[in-house]
PDB file of C-alpha atoms in Angstrom:
ATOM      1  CA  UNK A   1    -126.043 110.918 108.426  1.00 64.00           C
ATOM      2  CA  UNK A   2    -122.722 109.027 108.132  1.00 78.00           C
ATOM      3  CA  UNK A   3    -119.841 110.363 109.572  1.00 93.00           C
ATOM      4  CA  UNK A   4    -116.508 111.572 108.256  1.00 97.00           C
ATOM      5  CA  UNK A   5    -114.926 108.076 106.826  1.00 97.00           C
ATOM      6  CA  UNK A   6    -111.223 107.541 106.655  1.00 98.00           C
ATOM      7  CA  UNK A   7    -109.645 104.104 104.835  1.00 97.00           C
ATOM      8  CA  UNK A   8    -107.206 102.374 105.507  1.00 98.00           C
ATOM      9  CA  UNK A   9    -107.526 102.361 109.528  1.00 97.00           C
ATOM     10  CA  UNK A  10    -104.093 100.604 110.013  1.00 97.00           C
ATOM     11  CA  UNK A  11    -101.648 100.539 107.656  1.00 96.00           C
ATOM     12  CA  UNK A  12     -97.735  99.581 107.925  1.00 98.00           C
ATOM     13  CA  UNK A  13     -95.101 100.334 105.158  1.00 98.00           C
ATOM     14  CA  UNK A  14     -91.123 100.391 105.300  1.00 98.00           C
ATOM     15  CA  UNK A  15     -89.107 103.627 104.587  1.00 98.00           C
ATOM     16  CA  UNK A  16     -88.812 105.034 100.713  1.00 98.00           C
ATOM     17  CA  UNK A  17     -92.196 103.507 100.030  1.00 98.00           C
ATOM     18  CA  UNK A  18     -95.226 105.604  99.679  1.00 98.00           C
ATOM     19  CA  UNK A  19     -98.085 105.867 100.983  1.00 98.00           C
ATOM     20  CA  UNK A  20    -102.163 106.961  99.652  1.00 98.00           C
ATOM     21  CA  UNK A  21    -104.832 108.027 102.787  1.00 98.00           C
ATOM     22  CA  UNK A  22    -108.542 108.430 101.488  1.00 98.00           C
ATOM     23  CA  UNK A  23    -111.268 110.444 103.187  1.00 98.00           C
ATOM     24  CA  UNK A  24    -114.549 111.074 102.305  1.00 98.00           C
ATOM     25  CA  UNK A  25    -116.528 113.790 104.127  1.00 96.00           C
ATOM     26  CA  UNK A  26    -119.897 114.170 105.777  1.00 95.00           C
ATOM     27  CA  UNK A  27    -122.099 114.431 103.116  1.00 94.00           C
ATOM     28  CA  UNK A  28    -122.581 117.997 101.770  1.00 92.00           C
ATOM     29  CA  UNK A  29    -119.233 119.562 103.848  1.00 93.00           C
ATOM     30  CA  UNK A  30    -116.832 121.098 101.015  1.00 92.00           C
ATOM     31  CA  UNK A  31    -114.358 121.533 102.892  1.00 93.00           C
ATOM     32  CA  UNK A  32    -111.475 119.027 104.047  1.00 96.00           C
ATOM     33  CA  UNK A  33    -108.525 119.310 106.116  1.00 96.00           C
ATOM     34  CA  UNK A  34    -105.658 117.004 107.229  1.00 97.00           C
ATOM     35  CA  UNK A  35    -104.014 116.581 110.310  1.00 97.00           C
ATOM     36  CA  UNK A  36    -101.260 114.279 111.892  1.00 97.00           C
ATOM     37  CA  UNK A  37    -100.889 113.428 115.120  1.00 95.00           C
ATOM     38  CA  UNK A  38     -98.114 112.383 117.145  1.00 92.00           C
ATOM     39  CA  UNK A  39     -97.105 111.981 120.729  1.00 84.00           C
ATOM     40  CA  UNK A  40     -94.619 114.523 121.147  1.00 79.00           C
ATOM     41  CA  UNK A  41     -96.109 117.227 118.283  1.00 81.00           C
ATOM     42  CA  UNK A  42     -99.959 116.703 118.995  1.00 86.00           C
ATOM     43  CA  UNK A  43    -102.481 117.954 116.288  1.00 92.00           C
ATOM     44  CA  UNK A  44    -100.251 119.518 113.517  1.00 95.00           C
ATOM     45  CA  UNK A  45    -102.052 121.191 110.542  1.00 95.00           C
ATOM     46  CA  UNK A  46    -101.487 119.272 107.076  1.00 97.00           C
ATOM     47  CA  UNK A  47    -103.481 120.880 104.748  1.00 94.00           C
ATOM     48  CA  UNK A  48    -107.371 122.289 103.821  1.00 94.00           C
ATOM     49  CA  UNK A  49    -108.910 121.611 100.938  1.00 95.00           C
ATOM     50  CA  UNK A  50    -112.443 123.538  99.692  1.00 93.00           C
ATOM     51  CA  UNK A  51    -113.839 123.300  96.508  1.00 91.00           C
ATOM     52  CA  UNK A  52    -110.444 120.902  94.902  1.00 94.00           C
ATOM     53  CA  UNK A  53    -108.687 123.755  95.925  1.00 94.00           C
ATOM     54  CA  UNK A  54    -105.810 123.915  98.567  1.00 94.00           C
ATOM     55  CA  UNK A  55    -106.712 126.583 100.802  1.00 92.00           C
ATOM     56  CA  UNK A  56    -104.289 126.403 103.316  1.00 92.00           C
ATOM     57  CA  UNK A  57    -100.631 124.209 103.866  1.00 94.00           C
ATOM     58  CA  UNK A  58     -98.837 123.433 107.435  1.00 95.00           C
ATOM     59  CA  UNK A  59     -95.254 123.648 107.576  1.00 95.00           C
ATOM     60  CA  UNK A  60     -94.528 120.129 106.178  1.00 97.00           C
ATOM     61  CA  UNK A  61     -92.155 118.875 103.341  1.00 97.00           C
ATOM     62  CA  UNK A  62     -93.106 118.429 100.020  1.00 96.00           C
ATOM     63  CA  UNK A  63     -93.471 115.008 100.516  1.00 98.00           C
ATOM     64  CA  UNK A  64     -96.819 115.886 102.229  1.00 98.00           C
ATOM     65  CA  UNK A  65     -99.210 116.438  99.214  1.00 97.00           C
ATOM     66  CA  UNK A  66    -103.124 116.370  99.098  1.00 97.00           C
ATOM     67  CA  UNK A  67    -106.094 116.842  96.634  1.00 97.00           C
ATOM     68  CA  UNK A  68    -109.596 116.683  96.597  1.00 97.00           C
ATOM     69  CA  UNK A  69    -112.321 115.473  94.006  1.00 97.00           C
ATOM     70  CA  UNK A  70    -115.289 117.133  92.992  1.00 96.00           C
ATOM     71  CA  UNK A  71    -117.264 115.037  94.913  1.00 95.00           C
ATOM     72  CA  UNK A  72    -115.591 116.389  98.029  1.00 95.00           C
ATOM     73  CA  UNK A  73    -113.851 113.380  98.331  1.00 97.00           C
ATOM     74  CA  UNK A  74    -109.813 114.287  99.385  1.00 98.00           C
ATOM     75  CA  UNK A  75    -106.516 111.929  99.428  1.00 98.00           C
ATOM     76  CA  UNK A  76    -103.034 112.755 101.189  1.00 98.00           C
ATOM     77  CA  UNK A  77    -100.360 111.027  99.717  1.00 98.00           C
ATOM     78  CA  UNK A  78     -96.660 110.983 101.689  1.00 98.00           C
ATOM     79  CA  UNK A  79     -93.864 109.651  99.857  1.00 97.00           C
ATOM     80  CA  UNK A  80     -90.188 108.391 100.065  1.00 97.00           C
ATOM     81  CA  UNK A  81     -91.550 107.278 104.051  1.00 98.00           C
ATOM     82  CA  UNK A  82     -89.327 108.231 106.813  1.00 98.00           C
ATOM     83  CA  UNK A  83     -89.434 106.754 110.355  1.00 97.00           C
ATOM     84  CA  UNK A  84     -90.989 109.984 111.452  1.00 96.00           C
ATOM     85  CA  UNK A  85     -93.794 109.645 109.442  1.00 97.00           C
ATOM     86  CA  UNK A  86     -95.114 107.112 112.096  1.00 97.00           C
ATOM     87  CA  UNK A  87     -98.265 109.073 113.236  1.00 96.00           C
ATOM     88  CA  UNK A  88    -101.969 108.850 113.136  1.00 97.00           C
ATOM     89  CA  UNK A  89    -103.221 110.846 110.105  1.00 98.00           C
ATOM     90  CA  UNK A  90    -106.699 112.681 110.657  1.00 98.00           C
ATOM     91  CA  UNK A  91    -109.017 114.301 108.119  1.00 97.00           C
ATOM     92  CA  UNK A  92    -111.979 116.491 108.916  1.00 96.00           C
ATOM     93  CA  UNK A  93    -114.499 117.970 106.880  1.00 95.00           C
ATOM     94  CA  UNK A  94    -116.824 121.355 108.099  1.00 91.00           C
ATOM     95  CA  UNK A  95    -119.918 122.684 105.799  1.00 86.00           C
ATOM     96  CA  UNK A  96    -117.303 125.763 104.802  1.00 76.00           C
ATOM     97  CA  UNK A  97    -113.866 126.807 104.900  1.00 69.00           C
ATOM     98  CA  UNK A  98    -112.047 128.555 107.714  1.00 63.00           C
ATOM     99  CA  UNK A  99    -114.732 128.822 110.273  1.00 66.00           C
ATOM    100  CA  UNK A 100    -117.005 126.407 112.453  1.00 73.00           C
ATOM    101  CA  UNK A 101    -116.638 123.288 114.165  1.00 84.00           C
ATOM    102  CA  UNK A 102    -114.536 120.366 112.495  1.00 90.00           C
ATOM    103  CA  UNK A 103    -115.957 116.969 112.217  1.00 94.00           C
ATOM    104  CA  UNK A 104    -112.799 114.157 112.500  1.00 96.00           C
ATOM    105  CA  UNK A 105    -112.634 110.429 111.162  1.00 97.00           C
ATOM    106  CA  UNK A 106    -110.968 108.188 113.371  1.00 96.00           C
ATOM    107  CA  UNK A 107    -107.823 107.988 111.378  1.00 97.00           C
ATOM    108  CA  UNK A 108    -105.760 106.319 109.424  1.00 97.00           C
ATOM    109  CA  UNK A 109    -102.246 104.862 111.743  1.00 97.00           C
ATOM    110  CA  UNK A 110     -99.529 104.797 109.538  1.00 98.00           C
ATOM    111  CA  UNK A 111     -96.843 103.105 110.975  1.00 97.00           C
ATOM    112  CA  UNK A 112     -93.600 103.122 109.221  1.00 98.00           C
ATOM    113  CA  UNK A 113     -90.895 100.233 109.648  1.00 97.00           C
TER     114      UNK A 113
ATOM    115  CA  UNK B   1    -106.206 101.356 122.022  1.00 35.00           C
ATOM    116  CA  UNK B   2    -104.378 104.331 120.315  1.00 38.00           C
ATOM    117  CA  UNK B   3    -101.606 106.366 122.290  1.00 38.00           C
ATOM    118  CA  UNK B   4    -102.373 109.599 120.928  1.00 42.00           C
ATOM    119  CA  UNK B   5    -100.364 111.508 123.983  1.00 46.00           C
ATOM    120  CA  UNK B   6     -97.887 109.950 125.952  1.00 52.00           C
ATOM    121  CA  UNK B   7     -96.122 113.034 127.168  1.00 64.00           C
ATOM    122  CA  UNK B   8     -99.430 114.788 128.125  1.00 81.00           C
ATOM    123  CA  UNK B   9     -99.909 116.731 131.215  1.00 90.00           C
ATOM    124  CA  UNK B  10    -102.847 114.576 133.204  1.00 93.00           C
ATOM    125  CA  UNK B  11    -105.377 115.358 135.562  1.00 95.00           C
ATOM    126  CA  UNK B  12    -107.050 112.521 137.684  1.00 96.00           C
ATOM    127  CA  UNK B  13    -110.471 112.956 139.370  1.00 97.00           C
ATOM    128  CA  UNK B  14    -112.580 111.083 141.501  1.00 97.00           C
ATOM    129  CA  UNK B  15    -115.603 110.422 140.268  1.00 97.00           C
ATOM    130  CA  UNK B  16    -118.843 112.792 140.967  1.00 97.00           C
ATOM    131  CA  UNK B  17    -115.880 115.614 141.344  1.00 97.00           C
ATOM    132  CA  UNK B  18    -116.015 118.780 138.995  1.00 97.00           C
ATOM    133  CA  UNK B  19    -112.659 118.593 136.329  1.00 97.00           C
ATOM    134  CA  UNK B  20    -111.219 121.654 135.338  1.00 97.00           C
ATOM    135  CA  UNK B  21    -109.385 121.476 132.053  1.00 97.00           C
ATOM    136  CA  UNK B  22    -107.048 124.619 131.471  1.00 95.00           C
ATOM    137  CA  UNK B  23    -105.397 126.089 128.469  1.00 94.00           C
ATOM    138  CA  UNK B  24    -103.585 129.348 127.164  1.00 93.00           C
ATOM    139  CA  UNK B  25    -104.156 130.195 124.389  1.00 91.00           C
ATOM    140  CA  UNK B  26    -101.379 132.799 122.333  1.00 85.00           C
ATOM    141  CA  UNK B  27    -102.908 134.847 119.515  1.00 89.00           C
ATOM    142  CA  UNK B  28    -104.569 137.657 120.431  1.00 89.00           C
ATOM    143  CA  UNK B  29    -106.332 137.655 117.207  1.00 89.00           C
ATOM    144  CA  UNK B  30    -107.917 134.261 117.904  1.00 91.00           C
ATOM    145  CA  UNK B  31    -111.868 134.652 117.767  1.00 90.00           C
ATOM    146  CA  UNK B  32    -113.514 131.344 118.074  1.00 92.00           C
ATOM    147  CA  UNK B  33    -112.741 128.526 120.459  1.00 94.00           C
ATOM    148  CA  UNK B  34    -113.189 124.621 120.585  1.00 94.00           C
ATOM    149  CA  UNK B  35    -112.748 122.082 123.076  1.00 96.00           C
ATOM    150  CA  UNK B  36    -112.285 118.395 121.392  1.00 96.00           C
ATOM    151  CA  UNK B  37    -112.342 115.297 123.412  1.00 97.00           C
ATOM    152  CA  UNK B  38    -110.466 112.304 122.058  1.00 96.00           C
ATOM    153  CA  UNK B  39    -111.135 108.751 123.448  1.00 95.00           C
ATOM    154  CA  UNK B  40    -108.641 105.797 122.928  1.00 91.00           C
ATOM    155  CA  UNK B  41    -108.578 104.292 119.260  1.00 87.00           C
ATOM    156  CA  UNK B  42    -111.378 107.527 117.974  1.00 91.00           C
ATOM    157  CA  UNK B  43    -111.001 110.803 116.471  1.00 94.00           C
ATOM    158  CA  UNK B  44    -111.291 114.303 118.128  1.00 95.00           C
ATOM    159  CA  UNK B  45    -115.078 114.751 119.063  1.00 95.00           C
ATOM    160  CA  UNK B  46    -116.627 118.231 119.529  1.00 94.00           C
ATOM    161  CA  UNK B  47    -117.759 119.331 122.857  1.00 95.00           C
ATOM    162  CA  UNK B  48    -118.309 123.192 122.456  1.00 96.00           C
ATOM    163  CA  UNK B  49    -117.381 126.016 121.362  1.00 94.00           C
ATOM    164  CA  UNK B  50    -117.037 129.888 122.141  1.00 96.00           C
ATOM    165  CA  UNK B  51    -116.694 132.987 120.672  1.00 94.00           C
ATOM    166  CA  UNK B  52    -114.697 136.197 121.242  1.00 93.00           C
ATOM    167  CA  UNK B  53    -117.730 138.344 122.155  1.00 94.00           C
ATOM    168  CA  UNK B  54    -118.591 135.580 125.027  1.00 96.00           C
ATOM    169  CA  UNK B  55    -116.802 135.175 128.032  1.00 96.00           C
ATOM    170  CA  UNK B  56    -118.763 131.940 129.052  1.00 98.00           C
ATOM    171  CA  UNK B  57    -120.907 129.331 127.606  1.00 97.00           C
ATOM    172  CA  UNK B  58    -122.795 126.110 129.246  1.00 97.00           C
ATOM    173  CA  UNK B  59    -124.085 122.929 128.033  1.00 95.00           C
ATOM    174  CA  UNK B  60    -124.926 119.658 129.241  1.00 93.00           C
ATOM    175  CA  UNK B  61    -122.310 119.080 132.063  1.00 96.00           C
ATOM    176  CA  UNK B  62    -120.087 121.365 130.498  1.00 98.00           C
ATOM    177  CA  UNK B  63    -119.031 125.029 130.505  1.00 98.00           C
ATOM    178  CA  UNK B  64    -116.444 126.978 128.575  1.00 98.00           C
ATOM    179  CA  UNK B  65    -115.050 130.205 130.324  1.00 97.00           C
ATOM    180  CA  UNK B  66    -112.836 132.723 128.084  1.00 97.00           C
ATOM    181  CA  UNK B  67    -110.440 135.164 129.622  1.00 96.00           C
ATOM    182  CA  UNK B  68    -109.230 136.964 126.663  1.00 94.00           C
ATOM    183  CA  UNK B  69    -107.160 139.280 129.009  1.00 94.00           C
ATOM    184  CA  UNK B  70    -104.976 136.667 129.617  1.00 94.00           C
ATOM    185  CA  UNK B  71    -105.340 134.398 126.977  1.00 94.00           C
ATOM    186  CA  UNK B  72    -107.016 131.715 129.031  1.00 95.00           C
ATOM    187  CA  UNK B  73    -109.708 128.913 128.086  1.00 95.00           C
ATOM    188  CA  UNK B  74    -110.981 126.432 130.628  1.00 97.00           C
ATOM    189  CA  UNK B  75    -113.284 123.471 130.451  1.00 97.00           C
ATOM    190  CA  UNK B  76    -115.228 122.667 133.640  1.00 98.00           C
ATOM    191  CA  UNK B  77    -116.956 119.240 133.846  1.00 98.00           C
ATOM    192  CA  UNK B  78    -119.297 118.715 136.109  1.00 98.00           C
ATOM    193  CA  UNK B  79    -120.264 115.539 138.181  1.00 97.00           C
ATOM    194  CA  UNK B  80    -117.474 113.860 135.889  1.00 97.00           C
ATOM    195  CA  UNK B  81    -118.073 110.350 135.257  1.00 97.00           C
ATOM    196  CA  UNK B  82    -115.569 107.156 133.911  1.00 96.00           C
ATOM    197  CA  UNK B  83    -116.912 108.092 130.571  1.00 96.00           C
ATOM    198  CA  UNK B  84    -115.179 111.307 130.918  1.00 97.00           C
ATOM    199  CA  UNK B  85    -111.561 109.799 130.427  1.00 97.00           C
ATOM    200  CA  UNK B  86    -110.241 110.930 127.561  1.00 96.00           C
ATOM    201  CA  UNK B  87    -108.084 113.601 126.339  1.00 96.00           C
ATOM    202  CA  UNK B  88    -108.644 117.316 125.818  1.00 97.00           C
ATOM    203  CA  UNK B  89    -107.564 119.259 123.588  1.00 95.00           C
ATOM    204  CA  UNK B  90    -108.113 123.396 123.223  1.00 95.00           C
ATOM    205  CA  UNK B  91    -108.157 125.166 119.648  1.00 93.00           C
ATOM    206  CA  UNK B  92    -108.340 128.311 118.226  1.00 92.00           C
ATOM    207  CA  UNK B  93    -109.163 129.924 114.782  1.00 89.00           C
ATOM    208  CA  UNK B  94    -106.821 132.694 114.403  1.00 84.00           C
ATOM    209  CA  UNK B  95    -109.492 134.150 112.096  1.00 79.00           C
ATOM    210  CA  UNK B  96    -109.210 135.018 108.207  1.00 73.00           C
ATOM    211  CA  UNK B  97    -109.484 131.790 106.939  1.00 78.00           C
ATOM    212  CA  UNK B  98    -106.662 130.106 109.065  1.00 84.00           C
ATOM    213  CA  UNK B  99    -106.880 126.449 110.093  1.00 88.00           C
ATOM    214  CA  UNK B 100    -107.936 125.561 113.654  1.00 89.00           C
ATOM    215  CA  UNK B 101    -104.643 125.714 115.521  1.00 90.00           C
ATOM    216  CA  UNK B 102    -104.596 122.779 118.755  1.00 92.00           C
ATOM    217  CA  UNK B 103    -102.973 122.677 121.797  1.00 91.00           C
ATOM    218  CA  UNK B 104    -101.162 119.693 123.195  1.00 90.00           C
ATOM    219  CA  UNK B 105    -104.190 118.265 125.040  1.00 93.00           C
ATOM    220  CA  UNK B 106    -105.096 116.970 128.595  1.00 95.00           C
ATOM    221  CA  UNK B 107    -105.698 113.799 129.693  1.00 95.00           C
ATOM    222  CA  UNK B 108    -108.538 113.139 132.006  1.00 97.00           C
ATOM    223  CA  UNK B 109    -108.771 109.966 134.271  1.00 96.00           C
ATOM    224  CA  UNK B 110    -111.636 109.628 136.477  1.00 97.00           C
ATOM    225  CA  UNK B 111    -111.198 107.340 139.510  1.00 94.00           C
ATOM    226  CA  UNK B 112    -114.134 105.400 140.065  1.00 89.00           C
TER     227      UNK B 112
END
């Protein structure tokens, strides 16, 4: 069965724009969570997302925002860019929320100019 | 291939050697453990897991041990190989529906 599926894989924008990540999950996983990952901060939690529903939020500005389809389907959006928004950005899905193992994409790299 | 650590504490093995991968954990609460391994240019990949009640778990190559009296996770490797090298990364689930919480990750190199 296909794996967790992130789009774009590379991606470069210039501060104040915005930006739209897209990940579809293994097929039949409901739930969806976000990550982004830097050098100096390592895995920091975005957001979950389980039945279109925001379960959970990281300690991240409201620039950070998320949402998820009814197909399971979930985008992050970040606008007005900053520098530090440079980061890979890393969705998993699991078959329910809060517990078991997390399946990753391989990310989307965001680079920010 | 991606950077995804470059301040990482690292660990270089010979090949055939055993790796020991350590990490402290610091809720007391936590009740289920993961170890992740994340090659160049790939997302985190599973490896295994443990829970609370366990204080050690095998699999292929691999073994989890759990001190919960000191907070302590580490991830033996056995007969580690060049397709080891990646980097490590603990987390917990702090229980009650909480997102997986991860540590800053190891990196492995295996000398060949």
């Amino acid at each position: 069965k296909a794996g967790v599926t992130q789009t774009p894989r590379y991606l470069i924008k210039t501060r104040g724009q915005q930006v739209t990540l897209s990940c579809s999950p293994i097929s039949g996983h409901r739930s969806v969570s976000w990550y982004q990952q830097t050098p100096g901060q390592g895995l920091q939690f975005l957001f979950e997302y389980f039945s279109e529903t925001q379960r959970n939020k990281g300690n991240f500005p409201g620039r950070f925002s998320g949402r998820q389809f009814s197909n399971s389907r979930s985008e992050m959006n970040v606008s007005t860019l900053e520098l530090g928004d440079s980061a890979l950005y890393l969705c998993a899905s699991s078959l329910v929320q809060g517990e078991g193992e997390l399946f990753f994409g391989e990310g989307s790299r965001l680079t920010v100019l | 291939g991606e950077s995804v650590g470059l301040h990482l504490p690292t660990l270089s093995v010979q090949e055939g050697d055993n790796s020991i991968i350590n990490c402290a954990y610091s809720n007391s609460a936590s009740d289920y453990f993961i170890w992740y391994k994340q090659e160049s240019g790939k997302g985190p990949q599973f490896i295994i897991d443990i829970r609370s009640n366990m204080d050690k778990r095998q699999g292929q190559r691999v073994t989890v041990l759990l001190n919960k009296t000191v907070k302590h996770l580490s991830l033996q490797i056995a007969a580690t190989q060049p397709g080891d090298s990646a980097v490590y990364f603990c987390a917990e689930n702090r229980g009650g529906n909480t997102p997986l919480v991860f540590g800053k990750g190891t990196r492995l190199s295996v000398i060949a």
